[in-house]
Amino acid sequence: MKLLRGSIATGLMFGIGGAYLALVGVLMMMQKRPVVFGAFSLGHTALLLLGLGTGAMVARHRESRAVALGLGLLAGLAAALPIALLGLTIATLPLQAIFIAASPALVHMLSFGLAPPQGAAAMLGVGSLAALSGAALAISPPRLRRAVIAGGMAVVVGGVFQELIQLILQYGGPIGAVRDFLYTWQGLRPEGAAALFLAAAAASETLSWLRGTPHAAGADERRRRRFIAAGLALLVLVLMPVLAGAYIGQVLMLVGLYILMGMGLNLEVGLAGLLDLGFVAFFAVGAYTTALLTSQSALALLHLTYWEAMPVAVLTAVVGGMLFGLPVLGVRGDYLAVATLGLGEIVRIIVLSDFAAPLLGGPQGVLDIPKPRIGSLELASPVALFYLTLVCAGVAAFIAWRLENSRLGRAWEALRDDEDVAQALGINLVRSKLLAYGLGAAFAGLAGSIFAVMLGSVYPSSFQLLISINVLALIIVGGMGSLPGVVLGAIALIALPELLREFGDYRYLFYGAVLIVMMRLKPEGLWPSEVRSRELHAAEEPADAGMIPAAERP
């Protein structure tokens, strides 16, 4: 009985969420976007995903397949019920005076074009089948589940971003033939959707083989597979901006800048445990230093080239980071976050003040920042600057990796776990903290230096608190203390919202929903470090997991 009540409650929760999305207009906005032309839209895909999620939620960790499928079917009925009742209510009562989105078009969508009573029955049936499919997927073998999820995601992405993908594939020859097979000008073809599904499922299996498993292959084989996967990822990164054009290059460059900042903040938060909400100040130091040393305006201190100014910007950020850390050396935990937030705001106010305006330009900022040059080649386009960012991110990742595995990195980890114990072991807390602030600031200063030449101007409004919050969020989503996690977090939180700009302010709704689901289902992050993963899942391990069985004792 407890299982039945829990399944019904889960289904009702999902169903009420779907009804809310319908009443606020999100579903009708999504309905305008076809996923597979002539088959189903993004709105119907969202309802289908609600059903799949309901079934998967109630069926996971169930030992009996029959019980899992039965609970999924029941939860699907409960999830579809509020949405079906909403369609009947809108068709019966004049709710549009209260809810603008409660229109006949919404009724038509929720009833699949049928009369309201038949549409409500159809909604119950579709919801039940979707949840049953989600339950079956949850109890299926992991390889099959990974392949199906990868294929489904590829179809949804291919349909939602069809305009962008068609723009990328606008070349003649074989690439144009691929585009014509996958798409019409109205959207994704059904045969194109099937091809994308199969290709993504095959790619998922290939990536699974490249990663391998700890016991399936030796150390040399696993290392070889990792090198192959890294080489393929690097090849995609190098070729994508050239093939995709300036817009994708601009998005990738923005992701690269956040990766640089994320690696810096990861040293402070992920390794040393120093929660810093004023991190954007170091980003601003790097940008303003580069601007003042290279600008052609009257505010310029010198007229250096970018390659001469960039090391100075990084060193200035390091000094700024150490000075930033001095006032908060004895502060811990949440108080440290508040203190660093205050220091970051002090920097922003100083830049905006009339006192610093003769040097920093005040609200007008610093203009006429030249682009970097390599001989006669000017790095002016977003694609060219992306390659500069990619090289800098690669160098920074190598440095961060070496720091993480160094004696200093182990000192930072001890500092994060317990400052008192770390000090008792002989670790110099002052030096370790200042090095964490200084080296973390170096990465942010490098990102700010590239950011200045990307825009060609620097304004105080470009350095808001939201940047610090975004960098911290991508570390949490990617995985604390994990360099690959920083990359995945930047892609998830920076690239995807940029690609969803056509959905307007609704993209922030998706952004928030993804964060909530992420923290609920995978709190350790997308690619967590081994230490962080063990810490979060320690309570799930049996108490005697580390004990030697009695039969094996000498």
Coordinates of C-alpha atoms in Angstrom, one line a residue:
M1 CA 0.0 0.0 0.0
K2 CA 2.9 2.4 0.8
L3 CA 4.3 1.7 -2.7
L4 CA 1.0 2.5 -4.3
R5 CA 0.6 5.7 -2.4
G6 CA 4.1 6.8 -3.2
S7 CA 3.6 6.0 -6.9
I8 CA 0.4 8.0 -7.1
A9 CA 1.9 10.9 -5.2
T10 CA 4.9 11.0 -7.6
G11 CA 2.6 10.8 -10.6
L12 CA 0.4 13.6 -9.3
M13 CA 3.5 15.8 -8.7
F14 CA 4.6 15.4 -12.3
G15 CA 1.1 15.9 -13.6
I16 CA 0.6 19.1 -11.6
G17 CA 3.9 20.4 -12.9
G18 CA 2.8 19.7 -16.4
A19 CA -0.5 21.5 -15.8
Y20 CA 1.4 24.5 -14.4
L21 CA 3.6 24.7 -17.5
A22 CA 0.4 24.6 -19.6
L23 CA -1.3 27.4 -17.7
V24 CA 1.7 29.8 -17.7
G25 CA 2.1 29.4 -21.5
V26 CA 5.3 27.3 -21.7
L27 CA 3.7 24.4 -23.4
M28 CA 2.0 26.6 -26.1
M29 CA 5.3 28.3 -26.7
M30 CA 7.0 24.9 -27.1
Q31 CA 4.2 23.7 -29.3
K32 CA 5.2 26.1 -32.0
R33 CA 8.5 24.3 -32.5
P34 CA 8.4 21.0 -34.4
V35 CA 10.8 18.2 -33.3
V36 CA 9.9 15.8 -36.2
F37 CA 8.0 17.7 -38.9
G38 CA 4.5 16.3 -39.4
A39 CA 4.9 13.9 -36.4
F40 CA 5.2 15.7 -33.0
S41 CA 6.2 19.0 -31.6
L42 CA 8.3 20.1 -28.7
G43 CA 5.2 20.6 -26.6
H44 CA 4.1 17.0 -27.0
T45 CA 7.7 16.0 -26.4
A46 CA 7.6 17.8 -23.1
L47 CA 4.5 15.9 -22.1
L48 CA 6.0 12.6 -23.2
L49 CA 9.1 13.3 -21.1
L50 CA 6.9 14.0 -18.1
G51 CA 5.5 10.5 -18.5
L52 CA 8.8 8.9 -19.1
G53 CA 10.3 10.7 -16.0
T54 CA 7.3 9.5 -13.9
G55 CA 7.7 5.9 -14.8
A56 CA 11.5 5.9 -14.4
M57 CA 11.2 7.6 -11.0
V58 CA 8.9 5.1 -9.5
A59 CA 10.5 2.0 -11.1
R60 CA 14.1 2.5 -10.2
H61 CA 15.6 0.3 -7.5
R62 CA 12.7 -2.1 -7.7
E63 CA 13.8 -5.8 -7.7
S64 CA 10.7 -7.2 -9.3
R65 CA 10.1 -6.2 -12.9
A66 CA 6.4 -6.8 -12.7
V67 CA 6.1 -4.5 -9.7
A68 CA 8.2 -1.8 -11.4
L69 CA 6.0 -1.9 -14.6
G70 CA 2.8 -1.9 -12.6
L71 CA 3.9 1.0 -10.5
G72 CA 5.0 2.9 -13.6
L73 CA 1.6 2.3 -15.2
L74 CA -0.2 3.6 -12.1
A75 CA 2.0 6.6 -11.8
G76 CA 1.5 7.4 -15.5
L77 CA -2.3 7.4 -15.0
A78 CA -1.9 9.7 -12.0
A79 CA 0.4 12.1 -14.0
A80 CA -1.9 12.3 -16.9
L81 CA -5.0 12.9 -14.8
P82 CA -4.4 16.6 -13.8
I83 CA -3.4 17.5 -17.5
A84 CA -6.5 15.7 -18.8
L85 CA -8.8 17.4 -16.3
L86 CA -7.2 20.8 -17.2
G87 CA -8.1 20.3 -20.8
L88 CA -11.7 19.4 -19.9
T89 CA -11.9 22.4 -17.5
I90 CA -10.6 24.9 -20.1
A91 CA -13.1 23.5 -22.7
T92 CA -16.0 23.9 -20.3
L93 CA -15.2 27.1 -18.3
P94 CA -14.1 30.5 -19.6
L95 CA -10.7 30.5 -17.9
Q96 CA -8.9 32.7 -20.4
A97 CA -10.0 35.8 -18.6
I98 CA -7.8 34.6 -15.7
F99 CA -5.1 32.6 -17.5
I100 CA -4.2 34.1 -20.9
A101 CA -2.7 30.8 -22.0
A102 CA -5.9 28.8 -21.3
S103 CA -7.0 29.2 -25.0
P104 CA -8.8 26.9 -27.4
A105 CA -5.4 26.2 -29.0
L106 CA -4.2 24.8 -25.6
V107 CA -7.3 22.5 -25.5
H108 CA -6.6 21.4 -29.0
M109 CA -3.0 20.5 -28.0
L110 CA -3.9 18.7 -24.8
S111 CA -6.7 16.7 -26.6
F112 CA -4.5 15.8 -29.6
G113 CA -7.0 17.5 -31.9
L114 CA -9.9 15.3 -30.7
A115 CA -13.1 16.3 -28.9
P116 CA -12.5 17.1 -25.2
P117 CA -13.8 13.8 -23.7
Q118 CA -12.0 11.6 -26.3
G119 CA -8.9 13.9 -25.9
A120 CA -8.9 13.4 -22.1
A121 CA -9.1 9.6 -22.6
A122 CA -6.3 9.8 -25.1
M123 CA -4.2 11.8 -22.7
L124 CA -4.7 9.2 -20.0
G125 CA -3.7 6.4 -22.4
V126 CA -0.6 8.3 -23.7
G127 CA 0.5 9.2 -20.2
S128 CA 0.2 5.6 -19.1
L129 CA 2.1 4.2 -22.0
A130 CA 4.8 6.8 -21.6
A131 CA 5.3 6.0 -18.0
L132 CA 5.2 2.3 -18.7
S133 CA 8.0 2.9 -21.3
G134 CA 10.0 5.0 -18.7
A135 CA 9.6 2.2 -16.1
A136 CA 10.8 -0.4 -18.7
L137 CA 13.8 1.8 -19.6
A138 CA 14.7 2.2 -15.9
I139 CA 14.9 -1.6 -15.3
S140 CA 16.5 -2.4 -18.7
P141 CA 20.2 -3.3 -19.0
P142 CA 22.5 -0.3 -18.7
R143 CA 23.9 -0.6 -22.2
L144 CA 20.4 -0.5 -23.7
R145 CA 19.3 2.3 -21.5
R146 CA 22.3 4.5 -22.4
A147 CA 21.8 3.9 -26.1
V148 CA 18.1 4.7 -26.0
I149 CA 18.6 7.9 -24.0
A150 CA 21.4 9.0 -26.2
G151 CA 19.3 8.4 -29.3
G152 CA 16.3 10.2 -27.9
M153 CA 18.3 13.2 -26.9
A154 CA 19.9 13.4 -30.3
V155 CA 16.4 13.5 -32.0
V156 CA 15.2 16.2 -29.6
V157 CA 18.3 18.3 -30.1
G158 CA 18.3 17.8 -33.8
G159 CA 14.6 19.0 -34.0
V160 CA 14.8 21.9 -31.5
F161 CA 18.0 23.3 -33.1
Q162 CA 17.2 22.5 -36.6
E163 CA 17.7 26.1 -37.9
L164 CA 21.2 26.3 -36.4
I165 CA 22.1 22.8 -37.6
Q166 CA 20.9 23.6 -41.1
L167 CA 22.9 26.7 -41.1
I168 CA 26.0 24.7 -40.1
L169 CA 25.3 22.2 -42.9
Q170 CA 24.7 24.8 -45.6
Y171 CA 27.6 23.5 -47.8
G172 CA 27.2 21.6 -51.0
G173 CA 28.5 18.2 -51.8
P174 CA 28.3 15.4 -49.2
I175 CA 27.5 17.8 -46.3
G176 CA 24.6 19.3 -48.3
A177 CA 23.3 15.8 -49.1
V178 CA 23.3 14.9 -45.4
R179 CA 21.3 18.0 -44.6
D180 CA 18.8 17.3 -47.4
F181 CA 18.4 13.7 -46.0
L182 CA 17.9 14.9 -42.4
Y183 CA 15.8 18.0 -42.9
T184 CA 13.2 19.8 -44.9
W185 CA 13.1 23.5 -44.5
Q186 CA 10.2 23.0 -42.1
G187 CA 12.0 20.7 -39.7
L188 CA 13.5 17.2 -39.1
R189 CA 12.3 14.4 -41.4
P190 CA 11.0 11.2 -39.9
E191 CA 13.7 9.2 -41.7
G192 CA 16.2 11.8 -40.5
A193 CA 15.1 11.4 -36.9
A194 CA 15.5 7.6 -37.2
A195 CA 19.0 8.1 -38.6
L196 CA 20.0 10.5 -35.8
F197 CA 18.6 8.0 -33.2
L198 CA 20.7 5.1 -34.6
A199 CA 23.8 7.3 -35.0
A200 CA 23.6 8.6 -31.4
A201 CA 23.0 5.1 -30.0
A202 CA 26.1 3.8 -31.9
A203 CA 28.2 6.8 -30.7
S204 CA 27.1 6.1 -27.1
E205 CA 28.3 2.5 -27.4
T206 CA 31.6 3.7 -28.9
L207 CA 32.2 6.2 -26.1
S208 CA 31.3 3.5 -23.5
W209 CA 33.9 1.2 -25.1
L210 CA 36.5 4.0 -25.1
R211 CA 36.0 4.7 -21.4
G212 CA 36.0 1.0 -20.5
T213 CA 35.4 -0.3 -17.0
P214 CA 37.9 -0.7 -14.2
H215 CA 37.8 -4.5 -14.4
A216 CA 37.2 -4.9 -18.2
A217 CA 40.7 -3.8 -19.3
G218 CA 44.2 -3.3 -18.0
A219 CA 45.7 0.0 -17.1
D220 CA 47.5 0.4 -20.4
E221 CA 44.3 -0.4 -22.4
R222 CA 42.2 2.1 -20.3
R223 CA 44.9 4.8 -20.8
R224 CA 44.9 4.1 -24.6
R225 CA 41.1 4.5 -24.7
R226 CA 41.3 7.8 -22.8
F227 CA 43.8 9.1 -25.2
I228 CA 41.6 8.2 -28.1
A229 CA 38.6 9.8 -26.5
A230 CA 40.6 13.0 -25.7
G231 CA 41.9 13.1 -29.3
L232 CA 38.4 12.8 -30.7
A233 CA 37.1 15.6 -28.4
L234 CA 40.0 17.8 -29.4
L235 CA 39.4 17.2 -33.1
V236 CA 35.7 18.1 -32.7
L237 CA 36.7 21.3 -30.8
V238 CA 39.1 22.3 -33.5
L239 CA 36.8 21.7 -36.5
M240 CA 33.5 22.8 -35.1
P241 CA 34.0 26.6 -35.2
V242 CA 35.3 26.5 -38.7
L243 CA 32.4 24.4 -39.9
A244 CA 29.7 26.1 -37.8
G245 CA 30.6 29.7 -38.3
A246 CA 31.0 32.9 -36.2
Y247 CA 28.0 32.4 -33.9
I248 CA 29.1 29.0 -32.7
G249 CA 32.6 30.3 -32.4
Q250 CA 31.4 33.1 -30.2
V251 CA 29.4 30.7 -28.0
L252 CA 32.4 28.3 -27.7
M253 CA 34.7 31.2 -26.9
L254 CA 32.3 32.3 -24.1
V255 CA 32.4 28.7 -22.8
G256 CA 36.2 28.7 -22.9
L257 CA 36.4 31.9 -20.8
Y258 CA 34.1 30.4 -18.2
I259 CA 36.2 27.2 -18.2
L260 CA 39.3 29.3 -17.5
M261 CA 37.5 31.0 -14.6
G262 CA 36.0 27.7 -13.4
M263 CA 39.4 26.1 -13.2
G264 CA 40.6 29.0 -11.1
L265 CA 37.7 29.0 -8.7
N266 CA 38.0 25.2 -8.6
L267 CA 41.4 25.6 -7.0
E268 CA 39.8 27.9 -4.3
V269 CA 36.5 26.1 -3.7
G270 CA 37.0 22.5 -5.0
L271 CA 40.5 21.9 -3.6
A272 CA 41.1 24.4 -0.8
G273 CA 37.4 24.8 0.4
L274 CA 37.6 28.6 0.3
L275 CA 34.1 29.8 -0.8
D276 CA 34.7 32.9 -2.9
L277 CA 31.7 35.0 -4.2
G278 CA 33.9 37.9 -5.2
F279 CA 35.8 36.0 -7.9
V280 CA 34.6 38.4 -10.6
A281 CA 37.0 41.0 -9.2
F282 CA 40.0 39.1 -10.5
F283 CA 38.3 38.8 -13.9
A284 CA 37.9 42.6 -13.9
V285 CA 41.5 43.1 -12.8
G286 CA 42.8 41.1 -15.8
A287 CA 40.4 42.9 -18.2
Y288 CA 41.2 46.4 -17.0
T289 CA 45.0 45.8 -16.9
T290 CA 45.0 44.6 -20.5
A291 CA 42.8 47.5 -21.5
L292 CA 45.0 50.2 -19.9
L293 CA 48.2 48.7 -21.3
T294 CA 47.0 48.2 -24.9
S295 CA 44.2 50.8 -25.5
Q296 CA 44.6 53.5 -28.1
S297 CA 42.5 55.9 -26.0
A298 CA 43.7 58.7 -23.8
L299 CA 43.4 56.5 -20.7
A300 CA 46.2 54.2 -21.8
L301 CA 49.2 53.9 -19.5
L302 CA 51.3 52.3 -22.2
H303 CA 50.8 51.1 -25.7
L304 CA 51.9 47.5 -25.4
T305 CA 51.0 44.7 -27.7
Y306 CA 48.5 42.1 -26.4
W307 CA 51.3 39.5 -25.9
E308 CA 53.2 41.9 -23.8
A309 CA 50.2 43.0 -21.7
M310 CA 48.8 39.5 -21.1
P311 CA 51.5 38.3 -18.6
V312 CA 51.3 41.6 -16.8
A313 CA 47.5 41.2 -16.5
V314 CA 48.0 37.7 -15.1
L315 CA 50.6 38.9 -12.6
T316 CA 48.4 41.8 -11.5
A317 CA 45.5 39.4 -10.9
V318 CA 47.8 37.2 -8.8
V319 CA 48.9 40.2 -6.7
G320 CA 45.2 41.2 -6.4
G321 CA 44.2 37.7 -5.3
M322 CA 46.7 37.7 -2.5
L323 CA 45.8 41.2 -1.4
F324 CA 42.1 40.0 -1.6
G325 CA 42.9 37.1 0.6
L326 CA 44.7 39.0 3.4
P327 CA 41.5 40.5 5.1
V328 CA 39.7 37.1 5.2
L329 CA 42.5 34.8 6.3
G330 CA 40.8 34.0 9.6
V331 CA 37.2 33.7 8.2
R332 CA 35.6 30.3 7.5
G333 CA 32.5 28.8 5.9
D334 CA 29.5 30.9 5.1
Y335 CA 31.1 34.0 6.7
L336 CA 33.9 33.7 4.2
A337 CA 31.4 33.7 1.4
V338 CA 29.8 36.9 2.7
A339 CA 33.2 38.5 3.3
T340 CA 34.4 37.8 -0.3
L341 CA 31.1 39.0 -1.6
G342 CA 31.7 42.3 0.2
L343 CA 35.2 42.6 -1.2
G344 CA 34.0 42.0 -4.7
E345 CA 31.4 44.7 -4.4
I346 CA 34.0 47.1 -3.1
V347 CA 36.1 46.5 -6.3
R348 CA 33.0 47.2 -8.5
I349 CA 32.1 50.4 -6.6
I350 CA 35.7 51.7 -6.8
V351 CA 35.7 51.1 -10.6
L352 CA 32.4 53.0 -10.9
S353 CA 33.5 55.9 -8.6
D354 CA 34.5 59.4 -9.7
F355 CA 37.7 59.0 -7.7
A356 CA 39.0 56.3 -10.0
A357 CA 37.4 57.7 -13.2
P358 CA 40.6 59.5 -14.4
L359 CA 42.4 56.2 -14.4
L360 CA 39.7 53.6 -15.1
G361 CA 37.2 55.7 -17.1
G362 CA 34.3 55.3 -14.7
P363 CA 31.0 54.2 -16.2
Q364 CA 32.3 55.0 -19.7
G365 CA 35.0 52.4 -19.4
V366 CA 38.1 52.0 -21.6
L367 CA 37.7 51.9 -25.4
D368 CA 39.8 51.2 -28.5
I369 CA 41.4 48.0 -27.3
P370 CA 43.2 46.5 -30.3
K371 CA 43.0 42.9 -31.3
P372 CA 45.9 40.5 -30.9
R373 CA 48.2 40.0 -33.9
I374 CA 50.5 37.2 -34.9
G375 CA 52.8 38.8 -37.5
S376 CA 50.5 40.2 -40.1
L377 CA 47.6 38.0 -39.0
E378 CA 45.0 39.8 -36.8
L379 CA 42.9 37.6 -34.4
A380 CA 39.8 39.6 -35.0
S381 CA 37.0 37.1 -35.6
P382 CA 35.3 35.1 -32.9
V383 CA 36.6 31.9 -34.4
A384 CA 40.2 33.1 -34.3
L385 CA 39.8 34.3 -30.7
F386 CA 38.3 31.0 -29.8
Y387 CA 41.5 29.2 -30.8
L388 CA 43.4 31.6 -28.6
T389 CA 41.0 30.8 -25.7
L390 CA 41.4 27.0 -26.5
V391 CA 45.2 27.2 -26.3
C392 CA 45.1 29.2 -23.0
A393 CA 42.5 26.8 -21.5
G394 CA 44.7 23.8 -22.5
V395 CA 47.7 25.3 -20.8
A396 CA 45.7 26.3 -17.7
A397 CA 44.2 22.8 -17.5
F398 CA 47.7 21.3 -17.5
I399 CA 48.8 23.6 -14.8
A400 CA 45.7 23.0 -12.7
W401 CA 46.1 19.2 -13.1
R402 CA 49.7 19.4 -12.0
L403 CA 48.8 21.6 -9.0
E404 CA 46.0 19.2 -8.0
N405 CA 48.5 16.3 -7.8
S406 CA 51.3 18.2 -6.2
R407 CA 52.2 18.7 -2.6
L408 CA 50.4 22.0 -2.5
G409 CA 47.3 20.4 -3.9
R410 CA 47.3 17.8 -1.1
A411 CA 47.8 20.6 1.4
W412 CA 44.7 22.4 -0.1
E413 CA 42.7 19.2 0.3
A414 CA 43.7 18.8 3.9
L415 CA 42.8 22.5 4.4
R416 CA 39.4 21.9 2.9
D417 CA 38.7 18.9 5.1
D418 CA 39.7 20.4 8.4
E419 CA 41.9 23.5 9.0
D420 CA 42.8 22.6 12.6
V421 CA 44.0 19.1 11.7
A422 CA 45.9 20.5 8.7
Q423 CA 47.6 23.1 10.9
A424 CA 48.5 20.4 13.4
L425 CA 50.1 18.4 10.6
G426 CA 52.4 21.3 9.9
I427 CA 50.7 22.9 6.9
N428 CA 51.2 26.7 6.8
L429 CA 47.6 27.9 6.6
V430 CA 48.4 31.5 5.6
R431 CA 50.7 30.5 2.8
S432 CA 48.3 27.8 1.5
K433 CA 45.3 30.1 1.5
L434 CA 47.1 33.0 -0.2
L435 CA 48.5 30.7 -2.9
A436 CA 45.0 29.4 -3.5
Y437 CA 43.6 32.9 -3.9
G438 CA 46.6 34.1 -6.0
L439 CA 46.7 31.1 -8.4
G440 CA 42.9 31.0 -8.7
A441 CA 43.0 34.7 -9.6
A442 CA 45.7 34.1 -12.3
F443 CA 43.2 32.0 -14.3
A444 CA 40.5 34.6 -13.9
G445 CA 42.9 37.4 -14.9
L446 CA 43.8 35.4 -18.1
A447 CA 40.1 35.0 -18.9
G448 CA 39.6 38.8 -18.3
S449 CA 42.5 39.6 -20.6
I450 CA 41.0 37.7 -23.5
F451 CA 37.6 39.1 -22.7
A452 CA 38.9 42.7 -23.1
V453 CA 40.2 42.1 -26.6
M454 CA 37.1 40.1 -27.5
L455 CA 34.9 43.1 -26.9
G456 CA 37.4 45.8 -27.8
S457 CA 36.2 47.8 -24.8
V458 CA 35.8 47.3 -21.0
Y459 CA 32.9 48.6 -19.0
P460 CA 32.1 48.2 -15.2
S461 CA 28.7 46.8 -16.1
S462 CA 30.4 43.7 -17.6
F463 CA 31.6 42.6 -14.2
Q464 CA 28.5 41.8 -12.2
L465 CA 28.0 39.5 -9.2
L466 CA 26.1 37.1 -11.5
I467 CA 29.4 36.1 -13.1
S468 CA 30.8 34.8 -9.8
I469 CA 27.5 32.9 -9.2
N470 CA 27.6 31.4 -12.7
V471 CA 31.2 30.2 -12.2
L472 CA 30.4 28.7 -8.8
A473 CA 27.2 27.0 -10.2
L474 CA 29.1 25.4 -13.1
I475 CA 31.7 24.0 -10.6
I476 CA 28.9 22.5 -8.5
V477 CA 27.0 21.1 -11.5
G478 CA 30.2 19.8 -13.2
G479 CA 31.6 18.3 -10.0
M480 CA 33.7 19.9 -7.2
G481 CA 37.4 19.4 -7.5
S482 CA 37.1 17.9 -11.0
L483 CA 38.7 19.4 -14.1
P484 CA 36.5 17.5 -16.6
G485 CA 33.6 18.5 -14.4
V486 CA 34.4 22.2 -15.0
V487 CA 34.3 21.6 -18.7
L488 CA 30.9 19.8 -18.6
G489 CA 29.5 22.4 -16.2
A490 CA 30.4 25.2 -18.5
I491 CA 28.8 23.4 -21.5
A492 CA 25.7 22.7 -19.5
L493 CA 25.2 26.2 -17.9
I494 CA 26.8 28.5 -20.4
A495 CA 26.5 27.0 -23.9
L496 CA 23.0 25.6 -23.6
P497 CA 21.3 28.8 -22.4
E498 CA 23.1 30.7 -25.2
L499 CA 21.7 28.2 -27.7
L500 CA 18.2 28.6 -26.2
R501 CA 18.1 32.4 -26.6
E502 CA 15.2 32.1 -29.1
F503 CA 13.0 30.9 -26.2
G504 CA 13.4 34.3 -24.6
D505 CA 13.1 34.5 -20.8
Y506 CA 11.7 31.0 -20.7
R507 CA 15.3 29.7 -21.1
Y508 CA 15.9 30.8 -17.5
L509 CA 13.0 28.5 -16.5
F510 CA 14.7 25.6 -18.2
Y511 CA 18.0 26.7 -16.6
G512 CA 16.5 26.6 -13.1
A513 CA 14.6 23.3 -13.7
V514 CA 17.8 21.6 -14.8
L515 CA 19.7 22.9 -11.7
I516 CA 16.9 21.5 -9.4
V517 CA 16.8 18.1 -11.1
M518 CA 20.6 18.0 -11.2
M519 CA 21.0 18.6 -7.5
R520 CA 18.3 16.1 -6.7
L521 CA 19.4 13.2 -8.9
K522 CA 23.2 13.7 -9.1
P523 CA 24.4 16.0 -6.2
E524 CA 28.0 15.1 -6.8
G525 CA 28.0 16.6 -10.3
L526 CA 28.2 15.4 -13.9
W527 CA 31.8 14.3 -13.6
P528 CA 32.8 14.4 -9.9
S529 CA 36.2 13.7 -8.5
E530 CA 36.6 10.4 -6.8
V531 CA 37.1 12.0 -3.4
R532 CA 33.9 14.1 -3.7
S533 CA 31.9 11.1 -4.9
R534 CA 33.0 8.9 -2.0
E535 CA 32.2 11.7 0.5
L536 CA 28.6 12.1 -0.8
H537 CA 27.9 8.4 -1.1
A538 CA 29.6 7.3 2.1
A539 CA 26.3 6.9 3.9
E540 CA 25.0 4.5 1.2
E541 CA 27.9 2.1 1.8
P542 CA 27.4 -0.8 4.3
A543 CA 29.1 -0.3 7.6
D544 CA 31.3 -3.4 7.1
A545 CA 32.3 -2.6 3.5
G546 CA 35.9 -2.1 4.4
M547 CA 36.1 -5.2 6.8
I548 CA 37.8 -8.4 5.8
P549 CA 35.4 -11.4 5.7
A550 CA 35.9 -13.8 8.5
A551 CA 36.6 -16.6 6.1
E552 CA 39.5 -14.7 4.5
R553 CA 41.2 -13.7 7.8
P554 CA 44.5 -15.4 8.6

